[in-house]
Amino acid sequence: MAQRCSLTVPYGAPILAISFLACVATGLELSVNNQAADFTLTTELGPPISLSCLVHNSNQDEELLWYRGDGQVNLKEGNKVNISNICISPVNESDNGVTFSCQLARDKSVQVSVILDVQFPPQLSGEETLYVEEDKDVTLTCNSKSNPQGPATWYKDNQNLTLQQNRHELHRTSEVFQLSIKNVQKSDNGTYTCVVESRFGTRTKDFHLIVEDEKPVFPKEAVIAAVVVVTLIVFFGVVARRDTFFKV
């Protein structure tokens, strides 16, 4: 990655100085782990990763900067000039897809970036027990984080789940695998298992669906009307017998 400069020099400056300034940045480039261009580094959880940034073709000391995404990495003195090293330890899921960039302090267009491809087995989570009234709709949500992403399947009571048209619906994103059931019936009671496969192995998680009897619904208007009627009856009863109450 060549960088050239155009400088205005006062009349009469020594020719040697002009030549030096014009060529300081010529052919200047960086490399990270011996890679002079942006690259992807594939790794797994746990073991630390070292990234080493080196300046090439410079006739002067060059200060280096490191960035994790948009945030600058704090470097110790002695780890900034001409060569700079950072360590990611331990490597975890949050490092997946993160870009680490080494840049020249005086010209940030001179840089090399590394994207981490952190591979890890499926990690499943979600609300394990769901209660739903008969004839209502319900959605079982299996949160699934993995890299690379593998196939996912739902089972019911350790048997293949037969999907019924207009009743069952599957939805999947990069981290969510959902099973929606419409008009739930007592026959839908049971244990549903989310199964996600990957090259690291298969992971499972159980979800217990409990279908309850439909609760009677009392119209709010009828309840309010009944309260008003009872209140009026009590009120008029008290008024009708006020003389008795006063004598007592």
Backbone as a ProteinNet text record, in pm:
[ID]
protein_1_A
[PRIMARY]
MAQRCSLTVPYGAPILAISFLACVATGLELSVNNQAADFTLTTELGPPISLSCLVHNSNQDEELLWYRGDGQVNLKEGNKVNISNICISPVNESDNGVTFSCQLARDKSVQVSVILDVQFPPQLSGEETLYVEEDKDVTLTCNSKSNPQGPATWYKDNQNLTLQQNRHELHRTSEVFQLSIKNVQKSDNGTYTCVVESRFGTRTKDFHLIVEDEKPVFPKEAVIAAVVVVTLIVFFGVVARRDTFFKV
[TERTIARY]
86.9	0	90.8	110.3	204.7	139.2	213.9	167.1	267.3	219.1	306.8	263.9	359.2	328	372.6	302.6	337.2	359.3	480.9	516.1	557.4	524.5	571.7	692.5	804.2	929.5	978.5	1021.6	1073.1	1188.3	1192.9	1299.2	1436.1	1524.3	1659.5	1685.9	1582.5	1605.3	1704.6	1784.6	1885.2	1820.6	1881.6	1827.8	1818.7	1913.2	1912.5	1788.7	1752.3	1634.1	1508.8	1499.5	1382.5	1366.6	1473	1467.4	1422.8	1473.8	1436.8	1287.6	1234.8	1093.5	1002.9	1041.2	957.6	951.6	1049.3	1055.7	1026.5	1001.9	981.8	870	757.3	641	630.4	722	713	722.4	619.9	619.9	585.2	543.2	510	385.6	395.2	280.8	289.4	174.8	165.9	133.5	162.5	118.5	73.6	-25.2	-71.3	-56.7	20.6	49.4	95.7	183.6	244.2	144.3	28.4	-70	-75.4	-50.5	-46.8	-182.4	-282.5	-417.5	-517	-636.4	-739.5	-767.3	-794.1	-819.1	-909.9	-960	-1044.7	-966.3	-971.7	-899.4	-1000.7	-997	-1089.6	-1026.9	-1104.6	-1055.5	-1171.5	-1144.2	-1247	-1244.9	-1340.7	-1349.5	-1229.9	-1190.7	-1092.2	-952.3	-871.9	-730.4	-712.9	-613.8	-590.6	-539.7	-560.8	-513.2	-419.3	-306.7	-213.3	-215.3	-221.1	-214.6	-93.7	-7.3	116.1	117.7	129.9	129.6	271.4	316.4	455.2	457.2	543.4	561.5	669.4	644.6	741.4	777.4	902.3	949.3	940.1	976.2	975.8	1117	1150.5	1281.6	1278.6	1165.9	1153.7	1066	1069.4	983.4	838	750	607.5	525.8	434	343.8	223.7	184.6	73.6	-44.2	-163.7	-287.3	-361.3	-430.3	-516.6	-661.3	-755.7	-897.3	-969.9	-1062.8	-1157.2	-1292.6	-1334.9	-1452	-1422.5	-1506.9	-1485.6	-1409	-1379.7	-1313.4	-1163.6	-1088.1	-942.9	-894.4	-795.6	-735.9	-623.6	-622.5	-515.4	-388.3	-281.3	-152.9	-52.7	31.2	136	249.9	322.5	442.5	540.4	604.6	695.5	626.1	492.3	417.2	341.2	403.1	334.2	416.1	548.3	635.6	689.5	659.9	708.8	651.5	634.8	572.1	481.8	363	267.9	190.6	175	106.5	-12.2	-121.7	-234.8	-272.9	-335.3	-376.8	-524	-602	-743.3	-752.5	-781.7	-782.7	-881.8	-968.6	-991.8	-1083.4	-1080.3	-1170.8	-1309.6	-1411.6	-1548.1	-1644.7	-1773.3	-1873	-1884.9	-1864.4	-1879.5	-1771.8	-1663.1	-1556.9	-1590.4	-1690.8	-1724.6	-1772.4	-1710.7	-1749.5	-1689	-1608.6	-1548.5	-1426.4	-1410.3	-1296.8	-1190.7	-1068	-953	-868.2	-837.2	-762.9	-636.9	-526.5	-400.7	-384.7	-358.1	-350.3	-223.6	-177.9	-67.8	-122	-59.4	-113.2	-121.3	-21.1	-18.9	-95.6	-138.2	-217	-302.1	-425.1	-509.7	-560.4	-535.6	-572.8	-478.3	-362.7	-269.5	-307.4	-369.1	-418.8	-435.3	-446.1	-480.5	-583.4	-691.8	-799.7	-811.3	-849.1	-868.8	-1010.4	-1088.3	-1221.4	-1212.3	-1257.4	-1252.1	-1374.1	-1348.3	-1453.7	-1442	-1514	-1505	-1612.6	-1570.3	-1664.6	-1689.5	-1818.4	-1854.3	-1982.9	-2004.7	-2123.3	-2249.7	-2367.7	-2494.6	-2511.4	-2564.2	-2598.9	-2747.7	-2828.7	-2973.9	-3031.1	-3134.8	-3203.6	-3347	-3428.9	-3568.3	-3655.8	-3777.6	-3873	-3914.7	-3886.7	-3899.8	-4042.7	-4124.7	-4261.8	-4359.5	-4454.5	-4553	-4693.2	-4775.5	-4915.5	-5001.8	-5097.8	-5184.1	-5324.3	-5424.5	-5562.6	-5597.4	-5687.6	-5734.8	-5792.8	-5767.7	-5814.1	-5735.9	-5632.1	-5545.4	-5425.5	-5347.3	-5225.7	-5104.8	-4998.3	-4877.4	-4755.4	-4643.7	-4517.4	-4407.2	-4340.5	-4225.1	-4100.1	-4016.5	-3899.3	-3771.3	-3693.8	-3564.1	-3454.7	-3389.9	-3278.9	-3154.7	-3100	-2989.1	-2875.1	-2761.5	-2641.7	-2538.5	-2487.8	-2383.9	-2311.6	-2191.7	-2115.5	-2021.8	-2042.6	-2144.7	-2283.9	-2384.9	-2522.1	-2556.1	-2616.6	-2652.5	-2802.6	-2848.1	-2992.2	-3059.6	-3187.4	-3263.9	-3395.2	-3441.4	-3562.1	-3639.6	-3773	-3858.8	-3911	-3912.3	-3971	-4076.9	-4174	-4276	-4277	-4254	-4250.8	-4158.4	-4039	-3933.5	-3972.8	-4073	-4114.2	-4107.4	-4091.4	-4094	-4225.6	-4218.1	-4337.5	-4401.7	-4527.1	-4600.3	-4662.9	-4618.2	-4667.9	-4800.9	-4899.7	-5032	-5048.8	-5093.1	-5111.6	-5215	-5185.1	-5271.5	-5273.5	-5197.2	-5188.7	-5046.1	-4951.5	-4811.6	-4735.6	-4646.8	-4564.4	-4425.2	-4322.8	-4183.3	-4125.3	-4044.3	-3977	-3835.3	-3738.1	-3599.5	-3522.2	-3443.2	-3346.3	-3209.1	-3108.8	-2973.1	-2960.5	-3046	-3032.2	-3163.3	-3270.3	-3400.5	-3465.4	-3518	-3591	-3724.4	-3834.4	-3965.7	-4063.6	-4150.5	-4261.4	-4389.8	-4477.4	-4605.1	-4717.8	-4810	-4925.5	-5051.7	-5142.1	-5268.2	-5379.6	-5474.1	-5590.1	-5547.1	-5469	-5412.3	-5523.3	-5500.6	-5593.9	-5524.8	-5606.1	-5548.5	-5448.6	-5468.8	-5377.1	-5237.9	-5226.2	-5096.6	-5013.5	-5072.9	-4997.1	-4874.1	-4761.3	-4646	-4514.2	-4407.2	-4272	-4220.7	-4184.9	-4131.3	-3980.8	-3906	-3760.8	-3703.6	-3622	-3549.6	-3413.2	-3384.7	-3258.8	-3181.1	-3058	-2973.2	-2842.6	-2803.4	-2682.3	-2571.2	-2446.8	-2330.9	-2214.5	-2104.4	-1987.5	-1925.3	-1964.3	-1914.9	-2001.3	-2114.5	-2204.6	-2347.3	-2438.2	-2580.6	-2620.4	-2702.5	-2752.4	-2905	-2964.8	-3110.3	-3159.1	-3285.5	-3348.9	-3497.7	-3551.4	-3692.5	-3778.1	-3898.2	-3998.7	-4128.5	-4186.7	-4307.3	-4429.3	-4521.5	-4643.9	-4759.1	-4824.2	-4936.7	-5061.5	-5157.9	-5282.2	-5388	-5439.8	-5538.8	-5679.3	-5780.5	-5918.3	-5941	-6025	-6055.1	-6131.1	-6085.1	-6147.5	-6270.2	-6381.9	-6501.4	-6473.2	-6530.2	-6509.1	-6636.2	-6622.6	-6736.1	-6725.7	-6832.1	-6828.9	-6814.5	-6722.8	-6697.8	-6821.7	-6895	-7014.8	-7117.4	-7132.5	-7229.2	-7188.2	-7057.5	-7008.2	-7033.6	-7006.6	-7028.3	-7177	-7262.2	-7405.7	-7455.2	-7403.7	-7444.2	-7401.7	-7281	-7232.9	-7321.5	-7359	-7444.6	-7580.2	-7640.1	-7771.4	-7765.9	-7663.5	-7650.5	-7633.4	-7555	-7532.9	-7663	-7742.5	-7869.7	-7967.8	-7972.2	-8062.4	-8027.2	-7896.5	-7853	-7887.3	-7862.3	-7887.8	-8035.1	-8123.3	-8266	-8318.3	-8260.2	-8300.4	-8269.7	-8150.9	-8113.2	-8206.1	-8237.7	-8325.7	-8464.3	-8516.8	-8650.6	-8659.6	-8550.5	-8554.7	-8481.2	-8464.7	-8387.5	-8453.3	-8591	-8658.4	-8626.8	-8622.8	-8590.4	-8450.7	-8353.7	-8216.5	-8203.6	-8280.1	-8272.3	-8327.8	-8442.6	-8499.3	-8402	-8333.1	-8235.4	-8122.1
-117.7	0	123.1	185.9	294.8	425.5	512.7	644.9	747.1	843.4	947.3	1081.7	1176.8	1307.1	1417.7	1528.9	1647.8	1760.6	1812.4	1908.4	2041.7	2149.3	2282.7	2316.9	2338.2	2358.3	2501.1	2569.2	2706	2712.4	2823	2840.6	2835.3	2760.7	2755.4	2641.4	2553.9	2441	2346.4	2282.2	2189.6	2077.6	2044	1939.5	1806.3	1777.4	1651.5	1640.4	1750.1	1749.2	1730.3	1794.1	1778.7	1633.8	1572.3	1432.7	1341.3	1368.7	1284.4	1294	1417.4	1436.3	1377.5	1387	1336.5	1186.2	1120.5	974.7	901.5	978.3	913.3	811.3	850.6	762.1	673.3	683.8	604.6	455.2	379.2	234.1	190.9	282.4	248	159.1	52.5	-36.2	-107.9	-169.1	-245	-390.4	-475.1	-614.8	-659	-745.8	-806.6	-957.5	-1017.1	-1161.2	-1199.4	-1114.2	-1135.3	-1121.6	-1064.8	-1041.3	-890.9	-852.3	-710.4	-658.5	-746.6	-705.8	-754	-695.8	-737.3	-886.9	-953.3	-1097.6	-1140.8	-1263	-1323.3	-1431.2	-1427	-1525	-1616.4	-1745	-1842.5	-1906.4	-1911	-1967.2	-2028	-2077.5	-2136.5	-2070.3	-2106.3	-2048.1	-2089.7	-2000.3	-2038.3	-1985.6	-2057.5	-2021.3	-1876.4	-1806.2	-1665.9	-1652.8	-1535.4	-1502.2	-1383	-1390.2	-1278.4	-1218	-1085	-1012.3	-920.6	-931.7	-854.1	-765.1	-634.4	-536.9	-482.6	-479	-440.9	-338.2	-237.2	-133.5	-178.5	-156.7	-191.6	-67.2	-61.9	39.3	181.6	199.4	333.1	371.9	501.1	551.7	624.9	618.4	684.1	600.4	631.8	561.3	597.9	497.4	518.2	469.9	556	517	440.9	335.5	251.2	261.5	242.9	240.8	111.1	60.8	-56.2	-16	-71.1	-49.4	-183.2	-192.3	-305.1	-248.3	-276.4	-209.7	-61.1	22.6	167.7	217.9	127.8	168.7	146.8	247.3	236.5	151.2	67.9	-20	54.8	48.1	111.1	27.3	91.1	22.5	75.4	-13.5	26.5	93.3	178.5	239	127	144.9	41.2	-58.6	-43.2	-133.9	-53.9	58	147.4	182.3	165	216.2	103	113.8	22.2	-119.2	-168	-299.3	-294.9	-354.4	-350.9	-482.4	-534	-662.1	-646.9	-714.9	-723.3	-870.3	-900.2	-1037.4	-1037.8	-1125.2	-1143.2	-1270.5	-1255.4	-1371.1	-1349.3	-1449.6	-1563.3	-1523	-1595.9	-1569.9	-1620.4	-1536.3	-1578.4	-1542.7	-1574	-1554.9	-1409.4	-1317.2	-1175.6	-1126.1	-1203.6	-1164.9	-1205.6	-1288.7	-1334.9	-1219	-1204.6	-1099.2	-964	-953.1	-824.8	-798.2	-671.8	-630.3	-562.9	-612.1	-549.5	-483.8	-355.3	-281.5	-220.5	-238.2	-170.6	-56	66	184.2	263.6	335.1	427.1	553.3	598.8	711.4	838.5	864.9	990.4	982.5	864.1	848.3	722.5	741.8	627.1	552.3	606.3	531.3	413.2	417.2	304.1	209.2	99.1	7.9	-133	-228.3	-366.8	-412.2	-473.4	-517.7	-668.8	-719.9	-863.7	-885.3	-968	-1003.7	-1141	-1150.4	-1278.1	-1362.9	-1484.7	-1584.6	-1688.7	-1662.3	-1749.8	-1857.9	-1981.8	-2092.4	-2160.1	-2189.9	-2248.9	-2329.1	-2426.6	-2513.4	-2437.7	-2493.5	-2426.6	-2405	-2290.1	-2257.1	-2223.3	-2306.4	-2295.2	-2239.7	-2157.9	-2103.1	-2069.9	-2037.7	-2002.5	-2037.5	-1985.3	-2014.1	-2159.4	-2234	-2379.4	-2429.4	-2360.6	-2405.1	-2296.3	-2332.6	-2236.9	-2287.8	-2201.3	-2232.1	-2154.1	-2223.3	-2157	-2214.9	-2129.6	-2176.4	-2243.6	-2336.3	-2405.4	-2303.4	-2328.1	-2244.5	-2113.6	-2094.1	-1977.6	-2015.6	-1913.6	-1936.5	-1930.3	-2003.1	-2004.2	-2014.9	-1957.9	-1966.4	-2013.6	-2122.3	-2173.1	-2115.3	-2049.1	-1981	-2044.6	-2098.9	-2160	-2064.6	-1996.6	-1906.9	-1991	-1978.6	-2064.7	-1982	-1978.7	-1911.1	-2017	-2009.3	-2103	-2046	-2093	-2056.2	-2171.9	-2233.6	-2198.7	-2245.6	-2189.4	-2225.6	-2359.4	-2449.7	-2580.7	-2597.6	-2709.7	-2735	-2749.5	-2709.7	-2716.6	-2789.8	-2865.3	-2946.1	-2942.7	-2953.4	-2965.9	-3108.4	-3162.5	-3292.9	-3275.1	-3366.9	-3366.2	-3502.2	-3502.7	-3626.8	-3729.9	-3681.6	-3766.7	-3829.8	-3775	-3823	-3707.4	-3742.2	-3638.3	-3561	-3430.8	-3347	-3337.2	-3379.1	-3368.6	-3230.1	-3152.2	-3016.3	-3017.2	-2956	-2947.4	-2811	-2815.3	-2691.1	-2602.5	-2472.9	-2371.8	-2380.5	-2474.1	-2481	-2463.5	-2520.8	-2510.7	-2421.2	-2342	-2253.5	-2243.1	-2258.8	-2248.5	-2115.9	-2057.3	-1931.6	-1936.2	-1897.8	-1901.9	-1780.3	-1724	-1620.5	-1673.8	-1586.4	-1632.6	-1683.7	-1635.1	-1675.6	-1719.4	-1734.6	-1772.1	-1878.5	-1983.6	-2090.1	-2105.4	-2071.9	-2067.2	-2167.4	-2218.3	-2303.2	-2237.4	-2199.1	-2137.1	-2236.9	-2244.2	-2334.2	-2250.7	-2262.2	-2187.4	-2276.5	-2213.3	-2284.5	-2410	-2388	-2498.7	-2588.3	-2720.2	-2820.4	-2902	-2976.3	-3059.5	-3160.8	-3201	-3297.2	-3237.5	-3103.3	-3037.4	-3038.4	-3081.5	-3097.3	-3183.9	-3148.8	-3238.1	-3162.9	-3238.5	-3183.7	-3167.4	-3046.4	-3015.3	-2994.5	-3055.9	-3051.6	-2981	-2879.1	-2806.5	-2873.4	-2918.2	-2988.7	-2910.3	-2871.1	-2796.2	-2871.6	-2891.4	-2967.4	-2874.4	-2918.5	-2846.2	-2944.1	-2896.9	-2985.3	-3011.1	-2932.3	-2952.6	-3051.8	-3093.8	-3184.6	-3133.7	-3210	-3176.8	-3129.4	-3024.8	-2971.6	-2976.8	-3002.4	-3010.2	-2928.2	-2883.8	-2814.7	-2847.7	-2881.4	-2918.8	-2799.1	-2795.7	-2695.2	-2768.2	-2738	-2807.3	-2718.4	-2769.6	-2695.5	-2756.4	-2673.1	-2717.7	-2642.2	-2717.7	-2658.8	-2664.8	-2549.4	-2539.7	-2519.7	-2551	-2528	-2379.8	-2352.9	-2214	-2150.9	-2036.5	-1968.6	-1890	-1897.1	-1821.7	-1672	-1606.9	-1463.6	-1389.5	-1300.5	-1218.8	-1082.6	-1045.1	-914.1	-802	-711.8	-604.7	-517.7	-495.5	-412.3	-475.4	-608.7	-677.2	-669.2	-680.7	-672.8	-533.5	-430.2	-292.5	-268.5	-318.3	-299.7	-367.3	-487.3	-559.6	-484.5	-428.3	-352.1	-230.2	-162.9	-44.3	-82.1	-192.4	-236	-267.9	-344.4	-381.2	-256.4	-162.4	-37.8	40	49.6	121.4	53.6	-80.4	-153.7	-127.2	-134.1	-108.2	34.7	128.4	269.6	294.8	246.3	269.8	193.8	78.2	4.3	83	145.3	227.7	347.5	411	527.9	490.6	375.2	333.9	305.1	263.5	225.4	326.9	450.7	549	581.4	583	615.4	512.2	387	279.6	297.8	332	350.2	468.3	578.9	694.4	666.6	586.9	553.2	472.6	380.4	298	386.6
0	0	0	-114.2	-127.1	-87.7	-20.9	18.2	-32.8	-113.1	-164.6	-109.8	-98.6	-42.3	-135.6	-127.4	-203.7	-105	-95.6	7.2	-54.3	14.6	-24.1	61	-2.7	70.6	48.6	154.2	139.1	40.2	-32.2	-132.1	-63.8	-128	-76.4	18.3	46.5	136.3	73.4	155.7	102.2	22.8	-89.7	-177	-103.2	-15.9	57.3	144.6	212.5	298.6	216.6	100.4	13.7	-28.2	-69.1	-112.7	0.8	122.7	236.8	266.8	274.3	307	200.6	76.9	-32.3	-33.7	27.6	15.6	146.3	253.4	382.6	376.2	310.6	311.7	189.6	96.5	-26.5	4.1	-41.8	-22.5	117.3	203.2	341.3	346.8	423.9	440.7	575.4	612.6	736.1	704.9	801.4	792.3	931.4	935.7	1060.8	1046.1	1134.3	1125.6	985.8	931.6	799	684.1	709.3	603.6	575.2	450.4	414.3	369	357.5	317.7	422.3	419.9	515	501.6	615.6	610.3	724.3	714.6	818.2	889.9	1022.3	1102.8	1171.8	1137.7	1195.7	1318.8	1427	1552.1	1628.4	1751	1835.1	1972.5	2055.2	2189.3	2274.4	2363.6	2464.5	2440.6	2360.5	2348	2302.2	2359	2321	2178.3	2121.7	1987.1	1997.7	1931.5	1925.9	1786.4	1781.1	1654.6	1660.2	1559.6	1557.1	1433.4	1456.5	1347.6	1328.1	1203	1173.3	1061.1	1076.3	973.6	875.8	746.8	642.6	560.9	516.7	421.7	475.8	601.8	660.5	701.6	678	716.3	849.7	921.7	1050.2	1140.3	1268.5	1363.2	1337.1	1337.6	1310.4	1430	1475.3	1583.5	1526.2	1596.4	1552	1647.9	1593.8	1672.5	1644.9	1748	1732	1764.8	1688.6	1713.9	1719.1	1815.7	1819.3	1778.8	1655.7	1602.6	1592	1656.6	1654.5	1777.3	1871.2	1995.3	1989.7	2033.2	2032.2	2148.4	2120.5	2221.5	2292.8	2424.8	2502.1	2491.4	2448.6	2432.8	2534.3	2585.4	2679.3	2603.7	2675.4	2617.4	2580.4	2467.4	2419	2328.9	2314.3	2227	2121.1	2079.7	1986.1	1861.5	1868.7	1763.4	1677.2	1548.1	1443.1	1451.6	1570.6	1588.2	1711.8	1700	1811.4	1815.5	1937.5	1955.3	2049.2	2017.7	2110	2125.5	2239.6	2269	2305.7	2243.7	2278.8	2360.6	2490.5	2580.6	2694.6	2719.5	2630.5	2515.5	2409.5	2296.5	2333.5	2315.9	2347.4	2234.4	2254.9	2149.4	2106.1	2199.4	2165.5	2070	2053.6	1960.2	1816.9	1797.7	1663.8	1577	1460.5	1367.3	1396.5	1502.6	1539.8	1451.7	1411.6	1329.5	1416.7	1408.7	1473	1364	1382.3	1280.2	1338.3	1265.8	1298.3	1199.8	1253.7	1169.2	1199	1096.9	1114	1180.6	1289.3	1365.6	1281.5	1196.4	1120.8	989	952.7	829.8	844.3	894.9	928	805.9	687	566.6	544.3	609.9	604.4	717.7	683.4	786.8	730.9	821.8	789.5	892.8	845.2	934.2	936	1055	1074.3	1128.5	1062	1111.1	1176.3	1301.7	1372.6	1338.3	1299.5	1274.8	1385.7	1496.9	1614.7	1602.9	1593.4	1577.1	1712	1739.2	1868.4	1854.2	1944	1935.8	1972.8	1938.5	1970.8	2120.8	2155.2	2293.2	2293.5	2360.6	2354	2483.6	2470.5	2587.2	2548.2	2650.1	2624.5	2742.8	2744.3	2851.3	2844.4	2951.1	2945	2964.1	3041.1	3067.5	3026.8	2942.3	2895.3	2925.7	2981.9	3009.5	2910.8	2849.5	2752.4	2762	2743.4	2746.3	2614	2622.1	2502.5	2404	2275.7	2164.2	2150.5	2232.5	2216.1	2128.4	2089.8	2012.6	2105.8	2070.6	2152.4	2062	2107.1	2033.6	2126.7	2089.4	2163.5	2098	2177.5	2123.8	2175.4	2083.2	2115.7	2067.4	2162.4	2127	2102.2	1982.3	1942.9	1885.8	1959.5	1911.2	1873.8	1751.4	1709.2	1588.1	1566	1446.9	1410.7	1294.3	1194.9	1238.1	1174.3	1206.3	1140.8	1221	1169	1158.7	1104.3	1091.7	1227.4	1235.3	1359.6	1334.8	1435.1	1423.1	1554.2	1545.2	1663.6	1673.8	1796.3	1825	1933.6	1936.4	2041.6	2109.3	2239.8	2317.5	2253.9	2213.4	2154.6	2021.8	1956.5	1825.4	1725.5	1598	1495.3	1502.9	1499	1507	1369.2	1359.6	1233.4	1225.1	1128.7	1113	1039.1	1100.1	1039.6	973.1	849.9	776	846.5	851	913.4	1066.6	1124.7	1271.4	1321.2	1249.9	1290.9	1192.7	1248.8	1165.5	1225.9	1139.9	1183	1136	1222.7	1187.5	1242.8	1157.6	1203.7	1155.3	1247.8	1214.2	1253.9	1253.1	1284.3	1427.3	1520.7	1660.6	1724.5	1646.9	1702.9	1615.6	1682.2	1613	1684.8	1616.8	1680.7	1619.7	1707.5	1666.3	1716.5	1624.6	1660.6	1636.8	1733.5	1723.9	1740.7	1645.4	1651.1	1706.9	1776.3	1831.3	1907.9	2011.6	2089.2	2145.4	2136.3	2188.8	2298.3	2374.6	2480.7	2424.5	2301.1	2239.2	2215.8	2225.9	2207.9	2335.7	2447.5	2571.7	2547.4	2608.1	2597.6	2603.8	2579.4	2582.7	2440.1	2405.6	2273.1	2286.2	2197.5	2205.1	2083.5	2111.3	2006.6	1989.8	1867.7	1838.9	1733.8	1768.1	1675.1	1657.7	1533.2	1502.2	1455.6	1478.4	1426.1	1418	1360.7	1350.7	1487.3	1588.6	1723.9	1801.1	1742.5	1812.3	1809.7	1867.7	1870.6	2009.8	2014.4	2139.9	2138.8	2257.4	2267.4	2386.7	2378	2490.4	2489.3	2607.4	2621.3	2661.8	2604.8	2638.9	2672.6	2787.6	2833.6	2809.1	2727.1	2696	2774.5	2856.3	2939.2	2894	2840.9	2790	2898.8	2938.1	3044.9	2986.9	3070.2	3028.7	3003.5	2907	2876.5	2992.5	3036.8	3149.9	3103.1	3180.8	3142.3	3142.8	3044.7	3030.4	3070.1	3167	3209.8	3141.6	3068.4	3002.2	3104.9	3083.6	3177.9	3198.4	3090.1	3100.7	3193.8	3185.6	3271.1	3417.9	3443.6	3581	3637.7	3559.8	3606	3633.4	3542.5	3560.6	3687.6	3715.7	3835.5	3961.7	3959.9	4075.7	4098.8	3990.4	4002.6	4061	4011.9	4060.4	4208.8	4250.1	4390.7	4477.4	4431.5	4506	4523.7	4416.6	4424.1	4518.6	4512.8	4601.9	4747.9	4777.7	4915.6	4956	4866.5	4897.4	4927.7	4838	4858	4979.9	5009.3	5129.1	5255.2	5255.2	5370.4	5382.8	5270.8	5273.5	5324.5	5276.3	5316.1	5464.9	5526	5667.6	5756.4	5704.5	5780.7	5914.3	5916.3	6042.7	6149	6109.4	6204.1	6259.6	6169.2	6212	6308.6	6281.5	6367.8	6507.6	6514.9	6644.6	6728.1	6661.3	6732.7	6784.9
[MASK]
++++++++++++++++++++++++++++++++++++++++++++++++++++++++++++++++++++++++++++++++++++++++++++++++++++++++++++++++++++++++++++++++++++++++++++++++++++++++++++++++++++++++++++++++++++++++++++++++++++++++++++++++++++++++++++++++++++++++++++++++++++++++

